[in-house]
Coordinates of C-alpha atoms in Angstrom, one line a residue:
Chain A
X20 CA 29.6 -12.3 7.6
X21 CA 28.4 -9.3 5.6
X22 CA 27.8 -6.0 7.3
X23 CA 24.5 -4.8 6.0
X24 CA 25.6 -1.2 5.7
X25 CA 28.7 -1.7 3.5
X26 CA 29.5 -3.2 0.3
X27 CA 32.6 -5.3 0.1
X28 CA 35.7 -4.8 -2.0
X29 CA 37.6 -8.0 -2.6
X30 CA 40.8 -7.9 -4.5
X31 CA 42.8 -11.0 -4.9
X32 CA 46.4 -11.0 -6.0
X33 CA 47.3 -13.5 -8.6
X34 CA 51.0 -13.6 -9.2
X35 CA 52.2 -12.9 -12.8
X36 CA 50.4 -14.8 -15.4
X37 CA 47.4 -15.7 -13.4
X38 CA 48.7 -18.9 -12.0
X39 CA 49.2 -17.8 -8.4
X40 CA 48.6 -20.1 -5.6
X41 CA 45.9 -18.7 -3.3
X42 CA 47.5 -19.7 -0.1
X43 CA 50.5 -17.5 -0.8
X44 CA 48.5 -14.4 -0.2
X45 CA 47.5 -13.2 3.1
X46 CA 44.3 -14.7 4.1
X47 CA 42.0 -13.8 6.9
X48 CA 38.9 -15.6 7.6
X49 CA 36.5 -15.4 4.8
X50 CA 38.1 -12.4 3.2
X51 CA 41.1 -12.6 0.9
X52 CA 42.4 -9.2 0.2
X53 CA 45.3 -7.2 -1.2
X54 CA 46.5 -3.7 -0.5
X55 CA 45.7 -0.8 -2.6
X56 CA 46.6 2.9 -2.7
X57 CA 44.4 5.9 -3.3
X58 CA 41.2 4.2 -2.6
X59 CA 39.9 7.0 -0.5
X60 CA 38.8 9.2 -3.3
X61 CA 35.5 7.4 -3.8
X62 CA 35.0 5.8 -0.5
X63 CA 36.2 8.5 1.8
X64 CA 38.1 6.1 4.0
X65 CA 41.8 5.7 4.0
X66 CA 42.9 2.2 3.4
X67 CA 46.1 1.3 5.3
X68 CA 47.4 -0.8 2.5
X69 CA 50.6 -1.1 0.8
X70 CA 51.2 -3.3 -2.1
X71 CA 52.0 -6.8 -1.2
X72 CA 54.3 -8.7 -3.4
X73 CA 55.2 -12.3 -3.4
X74 CA 58.7 -11.4 -2.2
X75 CA 57.3 -9.7 0.8
X76 CA 55.0 -12.4 1.8
X77 CA 57.1 -13.5 4.7
X78 CA 57.7 -10.0 5.9
X79 CA 55.9 -9.8 9.3
X80 CA 55.6 -6.1 9.1
X81 CA 53.6 -6.3 6.0
X82 CA 51.6 -9.3 6.8
X83 CA 48.3 -7.5 7.1
X84 CA 46.8 -8.1 10.5
X85 CA 43.3 -8.5 11.8
X86 CA 43.1 -4.7 12.0
X87 CA 43.0 -4.2 8.3
X88 CA 40.8 -7.2 7.8
X89 CA 38.2 -5.8 10.1
X90 CA 38.7 -2.4 8.4
X91 CA 37.7 -4.1 5.2
X92 CA 34.7 -5.5 6.8
X93 CA 33.6 -2.0 7.7
X94 CA 34.5 -0.2 4.5
X95 CA 32.7 -0.4 1.3
X96 CA 34.4 -2.4 -1.4
X97 CA 33.7 -4.2 -4.7
X98 CA 34.9 -7.4 -6.2
X99 CA 37.4 -7.9 -8.9
X100 CA 40.8 -9.5 -9.6
X101 CA 44.0 -8.0 -10.7
X102 CA 47.4 -9.2 -11.7
X103 CA 50.1 -7.5 -9.7
X104 CA 52.7 -7.4 -12.4
X105 CA 50.8 -5.0 -14.6
X106 CA 49.7 -2.3 -12.2
X107 CA 49.8 1.1 -13.9
X108 CA 50.6 4.2 -12.1
X109 CA 47.9 6.7 -13.0
X110 CA 46.4 8.7 -10.2
X111 CA 43.0 9.6 -11.3
X112 CA 40.2 8.4 -9.0
X113 CA 39.1 5.7 -11.3
X114 CA 42.6 4.4 -11.8
X115 CA 42.3 2.7 -8.4
X116 CA 40.6 -0.1 -10.2
X117 CA 43.2 -1.3 -12.5
X118 CA 43.0 -4.2 -14.7
X119 CA 44.9 -6.5 -17.0
X120 CA 44.6 -8.9 -19.8
X121 CA 44.8 -12.0 -17.8
X122 CA 42.1 -12.0 -15.3
X123 CA 40.9 -14.8 -13.3
X124 CA 37.5 -14.9 -11.7
X125 CA 37.9 -15.3 -8.0
X126 CA 36.2 -18.3 -6.5
X127 CA 34.7 -16.3 -3.8
X128 CA 33.3 -13.8 -6.2
X129 CA 31.6 -16.6 -8.0
X130 CA 30.2 -18.0 -4.8
X131 CA 28.9 -14.6 -3.7
X132 CA 27.4 -14.3 -7.2
X133 CA 25.5 -17.6 -6.6
X134 CA 24.2 -16.2 -3.3
X135 CA 22.8 -13.2 -5.2
X136 CA 21.3 -15.2 -8.0
X137 CA 24.0 -14.6 -10.5
X138 CA 25.8 -17.4 -12.3
X139 CA 29.1 -16.3 -13.9
X140 CA 30.3 -18.1 -16.9
X141 CA 33.1 -20.5 -16.7
X142 CA 36.4 -19.0 -15.6
X143 CA 38.6 -18.1 -18.5
X144 CA 35.7 -17.5 -20.9
X145 CA 35.0 -14.1 -22.5
X146 CA 31.9 -12.7 -24.1
X147 CA 32.5 -12.8 -27.8
X148 CA 30.4 -11.0 -30.5
X149 CA 31.5 -11.3 -34.1
X150 CA 29.2 -8.5 -35.1
X151 CA 29.4 -5.8 -32.4
X152 CA 33.1 -5.6 -31.6
X153 CA 35.4 -2.7 -31.6
X154 CA 37.8 -2.1 -34.4
X155 CA 40.8 -2.1 -32.0
X156 CA 40.0 -5.7 -31.1
X157 CA 42.9 -8.1 -31.3
X158 CA 41.2 -10.7 -33.5
X159 CA 39.1 -12.8 -31.2
X160 CA 36.2 -10.3 -31.1
X161 CA 36.0 -10.1 -27.3
X162 CA 36.6 -6.3 -27.1
X163 CA 33.0 -5.4 -27.5
X164 CA 31.4 -2.0 -28.5
X165 CA 28.2 -1.9 -26.5
X166 CA 25.4 0.0 -28.1
X167 CA 23.8 2.6 -25.8
X168 CA 20.5 0.9 -26.2
X169 CA 21.9 -2.1 -24.3
X170 CA 22.5 0.0 -21.2
X171 CA 19.9 0.6 -18.6
X172 CA 18.3 4.0 -18.9
X173 CA 18.3 5.1 -15.2
X174 CA 19.7 8.5 -14.2
X175 CA 20.8 7.2 -10.8
X176 CA 22.5 4.0 -11.8
X177 CA 23.9 4.7 -15.2
X178 CA 23.5 8.5 -15.7
X179 CA 20.9 7.9 -18.4
X180 CA 21.5 6.3 -21.8
X181 CA 25.1 6.9 -22.8
X182 CA 25.8 9.1 -25.8
X183 CA 28.5 6.9 -27.3
X184 CA 29.1 3.2 -27.3
X185 CA 30.7 1.5 -24.3
X186 CA 33.8 -0.6 -24.4
X187 CA 33.7 -4.0 -22.7
X188 CA 36.0 -6.9 -22.5
X189 CA 35.2 -9.6 -20.0
X190 CA 33.1 -12.4 -18.7
X191 CA 29.3 -12.8 -18.9
X192 CA 26.8 -13.8 -16.3
X193 CA 23.3 -15.3 -16.2
X194 CA 20.7 -14.0 -13.9
X195 CA 18.2 -16.1 -11.9
X196 CA 14.9 -15.2 -13.5
X197 CA 12.7 -15.1 -10.4
X198 CA 14.9 -12.7 -8.5
X199 CA 13.1 -9.4 -8.8
X200 CA 15.9 -7.4 -7.2
X201 CA 18.6 -8.1 -9.8
X202 CA 18.9 -5.5 -12.5
X203 CA 20.9 -6.0 -15.6
X204 CA 22.7 -2.7 -16.2
X205 CA 24.3 -3.9 -19.5
X206 CA 22.8 -6.7 -21.4
X207 CA 24.6 -8.6 -24.2
X208 CA 23.3 -8.4 -27.8
X209 CA 21.5 -11.3 -29.4
X210 CA 24.6 -12.1 -31.4
X211 CA 26.9 -12.5 -28.3
X212 CA 28.1 -15.7 -26.7
X213 CA 30.7 -16.7 -24.2
X214 CA 33.5 -19.1 -24.7
X215 CA 37.3 -19.4 -24.3
X216 CA 39.2 -17.1 -26.6
X217 CA 40.8 -18.8 -29.6
X218 CA 39.3 -22.2 -28.8
X219 CA 37.0 -24.1 -31.1
X220 CA 33.6 -24.3 -29.6
X221 CA 32.9 -27.8 -28.4
X222 CA 29.9 -27.3 -26.2
X223 CA 26.9 -25.0 -26.1
X224 CA 27.8 -21.9 -24.1
X225 CA 25.6 -20.9 -21.2
X226 CA 25.6 -17.1 -21.3
X227 CA 24.3 -16.4 -24.8
X228 CA 22.4 -13.6 -26.4
X229 CA 20.2 -11.2 -24.6
X230 CA 19.8 -13.3 -21.5
X231 CA 23.5 -12.9 -20.7
X232 CA 24.2 -9.9 -18.6
X233 CA 27.5 -8.1 -18.7
X234 CA 27.0 -5.8 -15.7
X235 CA 24.4 -6.5 -13.0
X236 CA 23.2 -4.3 -10.1
X237 CA 21.5 -5.6 -7.0
X238 CA 19.8 -3.7 -4.3
X239 CA 18.9 -6.1 -1.5
X240 CA 15.8 -5.7 0.7
X241 CA 18.0 -4.3 3.4
X242 CA 19.2 -1.7 0.9
X243 CA 22.7 -3.1 0.5
X244 CA 23.9 -2.5 -3.0
X245 CA 26.2 -4.7 -5.0
X246 CA 27.4 -4.2 -8.6
X247 CA 28.8 -7.2 -10.5
X248 CA 30.9 -6.0 -13.3
X249 CA 32.0 -8.6 -15.8
X250 CA 34.9 -6.6 -17.1
X251 CA 37.7 -4.9 -15.2
X252 CA 38.9 -3.5 -18.4
X253 CA 35.8 -1.4 -18.7
X254 CA 36.8 0.4 -15.5
X255 CA 40.4 1.0 -16.5
X256 CA 41.9 4.3 -17.7
X257 CA 43.1 2.6 -20.9
X258 CA 39.5 1.8 -21.9
X259 CA 38.0 5.0 -20.7
X260 CA 40.4 7.1 -22.7
X261 CA 40.3 5.2 -25.9
X262 CA 38.0 5.9 -28.9
X263 CA 35.4 3.4 -30.0
X264 CA 34.1 2.4 -33.4
X265 CA 32.0 -0.5 -34.1
X266 CA 33.5 -2.8 -36.7
X267 CA 31.5 -2.4 -39.9
X268 CA 30.1 0.9 -39.0
X269 CA 31.5 4.1 -40.5
X270 CA 30.9 6.2 -37.4
X271 CA 34.0 6.6 -35.2
X272 CA 33.5 8.1 -31.7
X273 CA 36.6 9.8 -30.3
X274 CA 35.3 9.3 -26.8
X275 CA 33.3 6.5 -25.5
X276 CA 30.6 6.5 -22.8
X277 CA 32.7 4.5 -20.3
X278 CA 33.7 7.4 -18.0
X279 CA 30.3 8.7 -17.2
X280 CA 28.8 5.2 -17.0
X281 CA 31.4 3.9 -14.7
X282 CA 31.3 7.0 -12.5
X283 CA 27.5 6.8 -12.2
X284 CA 27.7 3.1 -11.5
X285 CA 30.2 3.5 -8.7
X286 CA 28.4 6.5 -7.2
X287 CA 25.3 4.4 -7.0
X288 CA 27.0 1.4 -5.6
X289 CA 28.7 3.4 -2.9
X290 CA 25.5 5.1 -2.0
X291 CA 26.4 8.6 -3.1
X292 CA 23.2 8.8 -5.1
X293 CA 19.7 7.4 -4.7
X294 CA 19.9 7.3 -0.9
X295 CA 16.6 8.1 0.8
X296 CA 15.4 8.1 4.3
X297 CA 12.1 8.8 6.2
X298 CA 12.7 11.5 8.8
X299 CA 9.3 12.3 10.2
X300 CA 5.8 10.7 10.2
X301 CA 2.8 12.3 11.6
X302 CA -1.0 11.8 11.5
X303 CA -3.9 13.5 13.0
X304 CA -7.5 14.6 12.7
X305 CA -7.9 17.7 10.5
X306 CA -7.7 20.6 12.8
X307 CA -5.6 18.9 15.5
X308 CA -1.8 18.5 15.5
X309 CA -1.1 15.4 17.5
X310 CA -2.1 11.8 16.8
X311 CA -5.2 11.0 18.8
X312 CA -5.4 7.8 20.9
X313 CA -8.0 6.5 18.6
X314 CA -10.0 7.5 15.5
X315 CA -13.7 7.3 14.8
X316 CA -15.2 6.1 11.5
X317 CA -15.9 8.7 8.9
X318 CA -13.5 11.3 10.4
X319 CA -11.4 13.7 8.3
X320 CA -7.7 12.9 8.8
X321 CA -4.4 14.0 7.6
X322 CA -1.2 12.0 7.2
X323 CA 2.2 13.6 6.8
X324 CA 5.6 12.1 6.0
X325 CA 8.9 13.6 5.3
X326 CA 11.3 11.9 3.0
X327 CA 14.9 13.2 2.5
X328 CA 17.5 12.4 -0.1
X329 CA 21.2 12.5 0.4
X330 CA 22.7 14.8 -2.1
X331 CA 26.5 15.4 -1.9
X332 CA 26.5 14.1 1.7
X333 CA 23.7 16.4 2.9
X334 CA 20.1 15.4 3.5
X335 CA 17.8 17.5 1.5
X336 CA 14.1 17.4 0.6
X337 CA 13.2 14.7 -1.7
X338 CA 11.5 16.1 -4.8
X339 CA 9.7 13.3 -6.6
X340 CA 5.9 13.6 -6.8
X341 CA 4.9 9.9 -7.0
X342 CA 4.9 8.8 -3.4
X343 CA 1.7 7.0 -2.5
X344 CA 0.1 6.2 0.8
X345 CA -2.2 3.4 1.7
X346 CA -4.7 3.0 4.5
X347 CA -4.8 -0.7 5.1
X348 CA -6.7 -3.2 7.1
X349 CA -5.5 -6.4 5.5
X350 CA -6.6 -4.8 2.2
X351 CA -6.1 -1.1 1.4
X352 CA -9.2 0.9 1.8
X353 CA -7.7 4.1 0.7
X354 CA -4.7 4.6 -1.7
X355 CA -3.6 8.2 -2.5
X356 CA -0.7 9.9 -4.3
X357 CA 0.5 12.4 -1.8
X358 CA 0.9 16.1 -2.3
X359 CA 3.9 18.2 -1.2
X360 CA 3.2 20.8 1.4
X361 CA 6.0 22.6 3.2
X362 CA 8.5 19.9 2.8
X363 CA 6.1 17.1 3.8
X364 CA 4.2 14.7 1.7
X365 CA 0.6 15.1 2.8
X366 CA -2.6 13.2 2.2
X367 CA -6.0 14.2 3.4
X368 CA -8.9 11.9 3.3
X369 CA -12.0 10.7 5.1
X370 CA -11.8 7.5 7.0
X371 CA -13.9 4.7 5.6
X372 CA -17.1 3.6 7.2
X373 CA -15.4 0.6 8.6
X374 CA -14.0 0.2 12.1
X375 CA -11.0 -1.9 13.1
X376 CA -7.2 -1.6 13.3
X377 CA -5.7 0.1 10.3
X378 CA -2.2 1.0 9.2
X379 CA -0.9 4.0 7.3
X380 CA 1.5 2.4 4.9
X381 CA 4.1 4.1 2.6
X382 CA 6.0 1.6 0.5
X383 CA 8.2 3.4 -2.0
X384 CA 10.2 1.2 -4.3
X385 CA 11.7 2.8 -7.4
X386 CA 14.6 1.6 -9.5
X387 CA 17.8 3.2 -8.3
X388 CA 16.4 4.5 -5.0
X389 CA 16.7 2.8 -1.6
X390 CA 13.5 0.9 -0.6
X391 CA 11.4 2.9 1.8
X392 CA 8.8 1.3 4.0
X393 CA 6.8 2.8 6.8
X394 CA 3.8 1.5 8.7
X395 CA 1.8 3.3 11.4
X396 CA -0.9 1.4 13.2
X397 CA -4.1 3.2 14.4
X398 CA -7.3 2.0 15.9
X399 CA -10.6 3.2 14.3
X400 CA -13.7 2.9 16.5
X401 CA -17.4 2.7 15.6
X402 CA -19.7 5.5 16.6
X403 CA -20.7 5.8 20.3
X404 CA -24.4 5.6 21.0
X405 CA -24.6 9.4 21.3
X406 CA -22.6 10.1 18.2
X407 CA -25.4 9.2 15.7
X408 CA -27.3 11.7 13.8
X409 CA -30.4 13.2 15.4
X410 CA -33.4 14.8 13.8
X411 CA -32.8 13.7 10.3
X412 CA -34.9 15.8 7.9
X413 CA -35.9 12.8 5.7
X414 CA -37.4 11.1 8.7
X415 CA -39.7 14.0 9.7
X416 CA -42.9 12.2 8.4
X417 CA -42.2 9.3 10.8
X418 CA -41.7 11.7 13.7
X419 CA -44.9 13.5 12.7
X420 CA -46.9 10.2 12.6
X421 CA -45.6 9.0 15.9
X422 CA -46.6 12.2 17.6
X423 CA -49.9 12.4 15.8
X424 CA -50.7 8.9 17.1
X425 CA -50.0 10.1 20.7
X426 CA -52.1 13.2 20.2
X427 CA -54.8 11.2 18.5
X428 CA -55.0 8.7 21.3
X429 CA -55.3 11.5 23.9
X430 CA -58.1 13.3 21.9
X431 CA -59.9 10.1 21.2
X432 CA -59.8 9.0 24.8
X433 CA -61.1 12.4 25.9
X434 CA -64.0 12.2 23.5
X435 CA -64.6 8.5 24.2
X436 CA -64.9 9.0 27.9
X437 CA -67.3 12.0 27.7
X438 CA -69.4 10.5 25.0
X439 CA -73.1 10.2 25.7
X440 CA -74.8 7.8 23.4
X441 CA -77.7 9.7 21.7
X442 CA -80.0 6.7 21.9
X443 CA -79.6 6.5 25.6
X444 CA -79.8 10.3 25.9
X445 CA -83.1 10.3 24.0
X446 CA -84.3 7.4 26.2
X447 CA -83.2 9.3 29.3
X448 CA -84.9 12.5 28.1
X449 CA -88.0 10.5 27.2
X450 CA -88.0 9.1 30.7
X451 CA -87.6 12.6 32.1
X452 CA -90.5 13.9 30.1
X453 CA -92.7 11.0 31.3
Chain B
X1 CA -83.7 -3.6 -2.0
X2 CA -82.9 -7.3 -1.8
X3 CA -79.3 -8.7 -1.4
X4 CA -78.4 -9.2 -5.1
X5 CA -75.5 -11.2 -6.5
X6 CA -73.6 -8.3 -8.1
X7 CA -70.6 -6.9 -6.2
X8 CA -71.8 -3.3 -6.1
X9 CA -75.1 -4.3 -4.7
X10 CA -73.4 -6.4 -2.0
X11 CA -71.0 -3.6 -1.0
X12 CA -73.8 -1.0 -1.0
X13 CA -76.0 -3.2 1.2
X14 CA -73.0 -3.7 3.5
X15 CA -72.6 0.0 4.0
X16 CA -76.3 0.6 4.7
X17 CA -76.4 -2.2 7.2
X18 CA -73.4 -0.8 8.9
X19 CA -74.9 2.7 9.0
X20 CA -78.0 1.4 10.6
X21 CA -76.8 -1.2 13.1
X22 CA -73.7 0.3 14.7
X23 CA -74.1 2.8 17.5
X24 CA -72.6 6.2 17.4
X25 CA -69.9 5.3 19.9
X26 CA -68.6 2.5 17.8
X27 CA -68.7 4.8 14.7
X28 CA -66.5 7.2 16.6
X29 CA -64.0 4.5 17.3
X30 CA -64.2 3.5 13.6
X31 CA -63.3 7.1 12.6
X32 CA -60.2 7.0 14.7
X33 CA -59.3 3.7 13.2
X34 CA -59.6 5.0 9.7
X35 CA -57.3 7.9 10.6
X36 CA -54.7 5.6 12.0
X37 CA -54.9 3.4 8.9
X38 CA -54.5 6.4 6.6
X39 CA -51.4 7.5 8.5
X40 CA -49.9 4.0 8.4
X41 CA -50.5 3.7 4.6
X42 CA -49.1 7.1 4.0
X43 CA -45.9 6.3 5.9
X44 CA -45.4 3.1 4.0
X45 CA -45.8 4.8 0.7
X46 CA -43.4 7.5 1.7
X47 CA -40.8 4.9 2.7
X48 CA -41.2 3.2 -0.7
X49 CA -40.7 6.5 -2.5
X50 CA -37.8 7.9 -0.5
X51 CA -36.0 4.7 0.7
X52 CA -35.5 3.4 4.2
X53 CA -32.5 5.5 5.3
X54 CA -33.2 5.9 9.0
X55 CA -34.8 2.5 9.1
X56 CA -35.3 2.7 12.8
X57 CA -37.3 5.9 12.4
X58 CA -39.5 4.3 9.8
X59 CA -40.1 1.2 11.9
X60 CA -40.9 3.3 14.9
X61 CA -43.4 5.5 13.1
X62 CA -45.0 2.6 11.2
X63 CA -45.3 0.3 14.2
X64 CA -46.7 3.1 16.3
X65 CA -49.6 3.3 13.8
X66 CA -50.0 -0.4 13.5
X67 CA -50.0 -1.0 17.3
X68 CA -52.4 1.9 18.0
X69 CA -54.7 0.4 15.4
X70 CA -54.6 -3.0 17.1
X71 CA -55.1 -1.6 20.5
X72 CA -58.1 0.6 19.4
X73 CA -59.6 -2.4 17.6
X74 CA -59.4 -4.5 20.8
X75 CA -61.0 -1.6 22.7
X76 CA -63.8 -1.5 20.2
X77 CA -64.3 -5.3 20.5
X78 CA -64.4 -5.1 24.3
X79 CA -66.8 -2.2 24.4
X80 CA -69.3 -3.5 21.9
X81 CA -72.3 -4.7 23.8
X82 CA -73.0 -7.4 21.3
X83 CA -69.9 -9.2 22.5
X84 CA -71.0 -9.4 26.1
X85 CA -71.1 -13.2 26.0
X86 CA -67.4 -13.5 25.1
X87 CA -65.9 -10.5 26.9
X88 CA -67.4 -10.1 30.3
X89 CA -65.5 -6.9 31.0
X90 CA -66.7 -3.5 32.0
X91 CA -66.0 -0.7 29.5
X92 CA -64.0 1.1 32.1
X93 CA -61.7 -1.8 32.6
X94 CA -61.2 -2.1 28.9
X95 CA -60.4 1.5 28.6
X96 CA -57.9 1.3 31.5
X97 CA -56.1 -1.6 29.7
X98 CA -56.1 0.5 26.5
X99 CA -54.4 3.5 28.1
X100 CA -51.9 1.3 29.9
X101 CA -50.9 -0.4 26.7
X102 CA -50.7 2.9 24.8
X103 CA -48.3 4.3 27.4
X104 CA -45.9 1.4 27.0
X105 CA -46.3 1.6 23.2
X106 CA -45.4 5.2 23.0
X107 CA -42.5 4.9 25.4
X108 CA -41.0 2.2 23.2
X109 CA -41.7 4.3 20.0
X110 CA -40.0 7.4 21.4
X111 CA -36.9 5.4 22.3
X112 CA -36.7 3.7 19.0
X113 CA -37.4 6.6 16.7
X114 CA -33.9 8.0 17.3

């Protein structure tokens, strides 16, 4: 169902008051959607939508067809719900995501959350914090003033730690602990809990304290990015433009950190930042320029890789200096941090004294960047019989002794054969004299 | 000078006996044997000091000394007239065998020494 190269935007219309019947909206396959203007600012694609109203639901001209549905499948989107009666008319880019007091968590969003390891709190609940709420709160302490320390400090995803508190008013979620890919962007405080507003608490809430996440990011292993935002209000103009002051604290911030945070989050989700790719991989013996058909043990080799980052739509050289390369035959024999040389990441090393089939591996996984993975397989052969060292200096005594043995045998045999026993010689001479 | 019980007396009498009874020819062979022995011992001590890096070279050199020693000893045995009862072989035949064996030995050593 999901295109691995897009993120999905799912907007469901609920008619005024939040009690709308789902079947009254146009429905196509697995995607329930509504129309929306001015969405092209962030995504770059023009959505052929017009607002659907309940009155128009039987208008065949407006009944969105398979064309728009498939367009949705191709275009990046994010999940949220809105109430059509309260759409405001601002035209700033961020006003595309409008929100309202009565929000209902879409069933499909909840299901998608489960697939990603996120459990949303019960529909209708809000995250409430009786200590860290904004002074403009209406009384039930659900309009939270998030401290900058609760926000993930990552330049790509959040633009760094915000300078002022963040306003939030929405639902909380729990993350599956063993999922390494989930990243809580905004965590709740230890004094927060989730329950229905204005209701007396009758059961222990699920999303409570620091384990509750308010905004979660996920980058899947195929580099698809999803951002689960518990509060639509956080994205709205109303919240972005309002001042923030934590109740009980004297410090009043005329501007909150929502604008920068939301813009960074959306840029990251729609792959405007943190997008990497590997454009070239080369390896060769030092001195050559092409990969050889095979390597020999103990050779000096060079490995080059070019990584590019997408900045403002253009692919430029990636500047980070912590890319590592491994030379692996089941276990890594060599692991080096690569140096930058003429736009390439280069590592130069000597092959280990082990033969076999190895792989040059680059596995770059950093928070906020796409996952990069490259493996190049090469054979490494042992020395041929004529590639061994000859005339090793330390072995000269052995060479000397072997040759001396030969010379000795020759001399000895020469002497031995021509030897005349003096006893016999004297006997012979005695005989002669007689 | 009677054969006493002390060690030095025994060794001394052994040397004088040797000097008197062995012919010059055999003494010649013994000289060569002593040289081979010395080379072999020197090689072994060198290997203990320096390590056995080109182990094949060490083995080739050492075994060439040991094998020449053995072949020369067998030549000496066959040539010694006192052994005529056990080895009924002419000295020429013995020497021919000796040379043949030496050729093969040195061929192998040269191949193995690397």
